[in-house]
Short mmCIF file of C-alpha atoms in Angstrom, two decimals:
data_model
loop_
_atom_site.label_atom_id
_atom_site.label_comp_id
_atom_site.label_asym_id
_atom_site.label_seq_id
_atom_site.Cartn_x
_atom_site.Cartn_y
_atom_site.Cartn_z
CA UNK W 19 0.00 0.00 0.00
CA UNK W 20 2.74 2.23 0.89
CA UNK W 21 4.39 1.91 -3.15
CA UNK W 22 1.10 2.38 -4.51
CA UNK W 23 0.82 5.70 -2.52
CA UNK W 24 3.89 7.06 -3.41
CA UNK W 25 3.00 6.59 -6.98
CA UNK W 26 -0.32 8.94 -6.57
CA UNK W 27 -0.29 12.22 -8.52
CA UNK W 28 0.43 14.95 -5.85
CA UNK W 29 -1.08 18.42 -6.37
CA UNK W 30 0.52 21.25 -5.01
CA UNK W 31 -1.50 24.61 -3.38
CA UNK W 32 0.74 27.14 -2.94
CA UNK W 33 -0.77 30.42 -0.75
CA UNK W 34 1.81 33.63 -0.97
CA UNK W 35 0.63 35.59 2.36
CA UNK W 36 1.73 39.23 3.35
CA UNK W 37 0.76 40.62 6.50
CA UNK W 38 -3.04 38.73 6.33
CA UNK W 39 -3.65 37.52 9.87
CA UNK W 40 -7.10 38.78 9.20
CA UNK W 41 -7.70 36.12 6.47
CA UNK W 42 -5.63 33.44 6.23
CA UNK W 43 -6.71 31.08 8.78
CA UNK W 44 -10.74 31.22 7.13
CA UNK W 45 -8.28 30.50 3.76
CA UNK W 46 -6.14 27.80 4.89
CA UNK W 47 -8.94 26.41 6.48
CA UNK W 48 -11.39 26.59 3.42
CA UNK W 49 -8.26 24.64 1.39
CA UNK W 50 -8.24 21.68 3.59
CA UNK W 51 -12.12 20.94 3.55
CA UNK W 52 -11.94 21.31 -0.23
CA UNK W 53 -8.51 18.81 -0.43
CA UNK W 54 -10.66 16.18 1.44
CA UNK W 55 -12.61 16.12 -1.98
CA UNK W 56 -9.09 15.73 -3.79
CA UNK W 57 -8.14 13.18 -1.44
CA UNK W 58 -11.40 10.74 -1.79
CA UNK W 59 -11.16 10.59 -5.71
CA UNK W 60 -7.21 9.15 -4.60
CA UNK W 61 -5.07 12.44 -4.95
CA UNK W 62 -2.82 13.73 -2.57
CA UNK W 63 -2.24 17.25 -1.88
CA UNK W 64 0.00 19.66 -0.38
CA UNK W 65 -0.80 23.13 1.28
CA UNK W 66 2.37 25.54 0.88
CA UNK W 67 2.52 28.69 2.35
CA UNK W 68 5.02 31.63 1.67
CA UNK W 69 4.70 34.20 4.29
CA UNK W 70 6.98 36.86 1.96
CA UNK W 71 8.00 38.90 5.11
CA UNK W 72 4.86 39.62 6.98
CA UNK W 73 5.23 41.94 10.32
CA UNK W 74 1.64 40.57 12.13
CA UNK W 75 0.64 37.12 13.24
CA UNK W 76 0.58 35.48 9.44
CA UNK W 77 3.26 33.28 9.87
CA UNK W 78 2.05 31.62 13.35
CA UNK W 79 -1.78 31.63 12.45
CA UNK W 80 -0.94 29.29 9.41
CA UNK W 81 1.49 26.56 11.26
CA UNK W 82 -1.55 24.49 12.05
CA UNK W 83 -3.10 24.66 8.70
CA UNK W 84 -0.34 23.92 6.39
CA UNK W 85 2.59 21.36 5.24
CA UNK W 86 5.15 23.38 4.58
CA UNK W 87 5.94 27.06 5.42
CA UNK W 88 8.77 29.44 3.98
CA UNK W 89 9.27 32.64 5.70
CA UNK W 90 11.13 35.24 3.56
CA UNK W 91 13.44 37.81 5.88
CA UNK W 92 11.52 40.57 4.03
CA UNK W 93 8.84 40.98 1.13
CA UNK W 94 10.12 39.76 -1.73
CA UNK W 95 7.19 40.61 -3.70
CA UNK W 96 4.77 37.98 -5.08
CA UNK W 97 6.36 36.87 -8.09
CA UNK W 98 9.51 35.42 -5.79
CA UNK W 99 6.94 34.32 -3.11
CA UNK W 100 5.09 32.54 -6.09
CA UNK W 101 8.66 31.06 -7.59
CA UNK W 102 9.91 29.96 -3.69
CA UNK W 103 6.27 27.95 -3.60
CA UNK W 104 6.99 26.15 -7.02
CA UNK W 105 10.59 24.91 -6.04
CA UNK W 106 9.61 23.96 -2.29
CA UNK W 107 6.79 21.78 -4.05
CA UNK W 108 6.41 18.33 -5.24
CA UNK W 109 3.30 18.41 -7.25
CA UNK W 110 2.61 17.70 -11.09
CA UNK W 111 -0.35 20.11 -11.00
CA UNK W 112 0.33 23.41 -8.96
CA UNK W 113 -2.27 25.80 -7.94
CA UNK W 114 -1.28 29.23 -7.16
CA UNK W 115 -4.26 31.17 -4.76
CA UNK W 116 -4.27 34.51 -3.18
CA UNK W 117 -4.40 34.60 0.87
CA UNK W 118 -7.21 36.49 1.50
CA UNK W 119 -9.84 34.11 -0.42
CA UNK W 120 -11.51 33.26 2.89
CA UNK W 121 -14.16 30.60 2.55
CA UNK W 122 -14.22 30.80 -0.96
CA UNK W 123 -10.80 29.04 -1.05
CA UNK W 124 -12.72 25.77 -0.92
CA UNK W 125 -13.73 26.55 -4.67
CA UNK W 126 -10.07 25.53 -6.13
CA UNK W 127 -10.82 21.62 -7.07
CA UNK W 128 -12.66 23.59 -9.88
CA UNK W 129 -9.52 24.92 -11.37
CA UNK W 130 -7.58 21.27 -11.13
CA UNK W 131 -10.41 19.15 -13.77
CA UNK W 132 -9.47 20.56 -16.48
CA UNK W 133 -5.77 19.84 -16.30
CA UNK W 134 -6.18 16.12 -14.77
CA UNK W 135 -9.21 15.56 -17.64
CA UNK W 136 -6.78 16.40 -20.21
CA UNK W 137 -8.33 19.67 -21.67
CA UNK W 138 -5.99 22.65 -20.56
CA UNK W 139 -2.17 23.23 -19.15
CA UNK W 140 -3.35 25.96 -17.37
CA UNK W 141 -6.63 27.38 -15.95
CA UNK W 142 -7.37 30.54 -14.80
CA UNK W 143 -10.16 31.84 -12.44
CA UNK W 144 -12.44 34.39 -13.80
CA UNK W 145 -13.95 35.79 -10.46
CA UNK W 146 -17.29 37.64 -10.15
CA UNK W 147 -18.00 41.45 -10.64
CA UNK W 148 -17.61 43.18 -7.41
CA UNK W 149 -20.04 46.45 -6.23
CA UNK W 150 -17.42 48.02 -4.26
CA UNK W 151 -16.18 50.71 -6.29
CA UNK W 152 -12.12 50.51 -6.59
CA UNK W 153 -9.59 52.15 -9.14
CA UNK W 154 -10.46 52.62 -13.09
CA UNK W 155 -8.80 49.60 -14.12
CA UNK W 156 -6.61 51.07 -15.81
CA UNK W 157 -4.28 48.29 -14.98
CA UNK W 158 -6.42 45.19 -15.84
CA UNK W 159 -6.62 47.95 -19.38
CA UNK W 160 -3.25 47.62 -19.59
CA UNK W 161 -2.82 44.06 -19.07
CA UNK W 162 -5.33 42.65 -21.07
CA UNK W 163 -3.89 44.71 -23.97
CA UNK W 164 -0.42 43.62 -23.48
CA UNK W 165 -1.12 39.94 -23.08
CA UNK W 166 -3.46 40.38 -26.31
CA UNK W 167 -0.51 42.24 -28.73
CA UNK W 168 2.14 40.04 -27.29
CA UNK W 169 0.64 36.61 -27.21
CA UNK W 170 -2.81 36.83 -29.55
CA UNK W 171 -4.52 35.30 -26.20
CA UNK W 172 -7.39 37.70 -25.21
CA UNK W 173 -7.74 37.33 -21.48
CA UNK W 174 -10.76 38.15 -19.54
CA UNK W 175 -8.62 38.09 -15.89
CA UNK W 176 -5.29 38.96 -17.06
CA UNK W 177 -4.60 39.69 -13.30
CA UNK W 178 -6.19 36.95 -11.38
CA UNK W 179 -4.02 35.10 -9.27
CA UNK W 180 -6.14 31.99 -8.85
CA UNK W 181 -5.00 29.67 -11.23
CA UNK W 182 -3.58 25.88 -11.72
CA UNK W 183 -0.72 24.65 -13.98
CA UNK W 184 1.12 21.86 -15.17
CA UNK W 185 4.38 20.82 -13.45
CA UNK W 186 6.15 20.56 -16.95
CA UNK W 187 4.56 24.07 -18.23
CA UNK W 188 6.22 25.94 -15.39
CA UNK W 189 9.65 23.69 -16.41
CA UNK W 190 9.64 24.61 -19.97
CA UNK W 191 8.73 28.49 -18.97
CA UNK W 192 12.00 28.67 -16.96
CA UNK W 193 10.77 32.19 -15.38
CA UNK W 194 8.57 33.95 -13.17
CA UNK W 195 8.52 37.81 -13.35
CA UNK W 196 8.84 39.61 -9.85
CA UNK W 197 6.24 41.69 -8.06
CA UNK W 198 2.60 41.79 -9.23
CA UNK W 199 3.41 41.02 -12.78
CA UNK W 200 4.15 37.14 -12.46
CA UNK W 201 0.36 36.36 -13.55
CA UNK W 202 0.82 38.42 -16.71
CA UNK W 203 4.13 36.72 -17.18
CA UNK W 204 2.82 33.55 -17.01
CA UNK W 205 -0.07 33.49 -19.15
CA UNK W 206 1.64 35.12 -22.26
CA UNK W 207 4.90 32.67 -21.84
CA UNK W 208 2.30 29.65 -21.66
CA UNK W 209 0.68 30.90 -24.67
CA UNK W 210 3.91 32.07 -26.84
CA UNK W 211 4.94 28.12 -25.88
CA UNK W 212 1.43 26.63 -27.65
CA UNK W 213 -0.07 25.82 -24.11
CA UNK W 214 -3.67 25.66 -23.84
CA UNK W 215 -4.59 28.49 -21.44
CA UNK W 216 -8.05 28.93 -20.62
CA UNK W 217 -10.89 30.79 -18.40
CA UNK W 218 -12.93 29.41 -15.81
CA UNK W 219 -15.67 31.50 -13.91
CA UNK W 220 -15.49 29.96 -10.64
CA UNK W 221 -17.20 32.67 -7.50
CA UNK W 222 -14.14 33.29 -5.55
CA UNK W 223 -13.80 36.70 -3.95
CA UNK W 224 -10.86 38.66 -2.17
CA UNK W 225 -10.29 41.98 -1.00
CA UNK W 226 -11.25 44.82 -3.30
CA UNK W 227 -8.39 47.41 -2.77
CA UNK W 228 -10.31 50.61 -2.39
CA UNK W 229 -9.74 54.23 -3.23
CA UNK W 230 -7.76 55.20 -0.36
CA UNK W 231 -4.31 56.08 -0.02
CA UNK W 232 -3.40 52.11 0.38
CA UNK W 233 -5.85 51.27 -2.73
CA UNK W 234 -3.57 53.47 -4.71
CA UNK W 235 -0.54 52.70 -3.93
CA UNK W 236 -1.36 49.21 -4.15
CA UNK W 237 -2.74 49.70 -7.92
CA UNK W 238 0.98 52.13 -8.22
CA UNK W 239 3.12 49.34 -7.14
CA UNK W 240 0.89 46.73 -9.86
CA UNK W 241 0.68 49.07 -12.92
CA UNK W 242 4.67 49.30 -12.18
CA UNK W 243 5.00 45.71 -12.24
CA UNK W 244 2.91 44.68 -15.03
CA UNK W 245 4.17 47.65 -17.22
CA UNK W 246 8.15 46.21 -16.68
CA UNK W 247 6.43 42.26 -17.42
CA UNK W 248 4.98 43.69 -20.63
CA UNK W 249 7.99 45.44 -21.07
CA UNK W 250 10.70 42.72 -20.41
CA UNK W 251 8.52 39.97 -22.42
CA UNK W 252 8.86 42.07 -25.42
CA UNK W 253 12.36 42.94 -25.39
CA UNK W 254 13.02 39.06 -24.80
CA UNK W 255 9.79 36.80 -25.71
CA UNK W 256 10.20 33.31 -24.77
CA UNK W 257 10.35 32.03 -28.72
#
């Protein structure tokens, strides 16, 4: 019995956290009622968490919930948080999800099907409209444009975070871009490579960054980052 679990296709769930005692716990704990589906269809699956440098109670609120925790000195920024995840991991599927999904964590087995069925090599969640009012999007604008003119793939979520991936699609990409532009990275390397990337509407929901000082300087420090992705994949596309 022990051989025959050892030979079991492992899937990966990877949570980059910064400074979210307020959320991760109702995340982490959301991921391990969903992995008990994983686990009955005769999956196993690890829960990795990244704590890139947090200053509150993130790093001891997650011990209980998770396999394997990294703790960066400092923040790194997500891309390296993402790319510390992938390396500490052992899975041939990976799924990459935000820390502050909350209950709606338990959602993810919906990105995995259509990797283990065969039809995609990477999925990516398409989350629901929110109310709360936030920036302009100018930089979901700006992504969605630059994945479009530099891959021909027209993305609905160029910036979601939720999304799973094939072992050997993260191998052949060879690269992760820093910061908040790792998603846009990813999803115009995949398709440059002749991946099949695709959508999924699936209702997870995170904090809306609002249109205070922090909401803005969030949205500075991502149209910085996805404006150097954009920037860098140009100058030196993948093929």
């Amino acid at each position: 019995m022990k051989g025959v679990a050892s030979m079991q296709p492992i899937i990966s769930v990877v949570v980059p956290a910064l400074n979210e005692e307020l959320y991760i716990q109702e995340t982490l704990s959301a991921i391990r009622k969903a992995c008990k589906q994983i686990v009955s269809q005769g999956k196993r699956v690890e829960v990795i968490v990244i704590d890139d440098g947090s200053r509150d109670s993130t790093f001891e609120l997650a011990v209980p919930w998770a396999d394997l925790i990294v703790q960066h000195p400092r923040p790194y920024g997500k891309g390296t948080a993402l790319q510390t995840g992938y390396k500490m991991s052992r899975g041939h599927v990976l799924v990459f999800l935000d820390a502050d999904l909350g209950h709606t964590a338990e959602w993810f087995p919906s990105l995995i099907e259509p990797l283990t069925s065969g039809r995609s090599d990477m999925v990516i969640a398409h989350l629901p409209a929110v109310s709360q009012k936030s920036g302009f999007g100018l930089v979901k604008k700006l992504a969605k444009q630059g994945v479009y003119r530099l891959s021909g793939f027209e993305p609905s979520a160029p910036l979601s975070g939720q999304r799973a991936i094939h072992r050997e699609v993260l191998e052949k990409i060879g690269r992760l871009s820093g910061g908040f532009g790792v998603e846009v990275g990813l999803t115009i390397d995949a398709v440059k490579l002749g991946y099949r990337v695709d959508e999924l509407p699936i209702p997870f929901s995170h904090r809306v960054s609002g249109r205070d000082i922090g909401g803005w300087l969030h949205r500075g420090k991502q149209l910085y980052a996805v404006s150097g992705t954009l920037w860098n994949r140009w100058r030196q596309p993948i093929c």
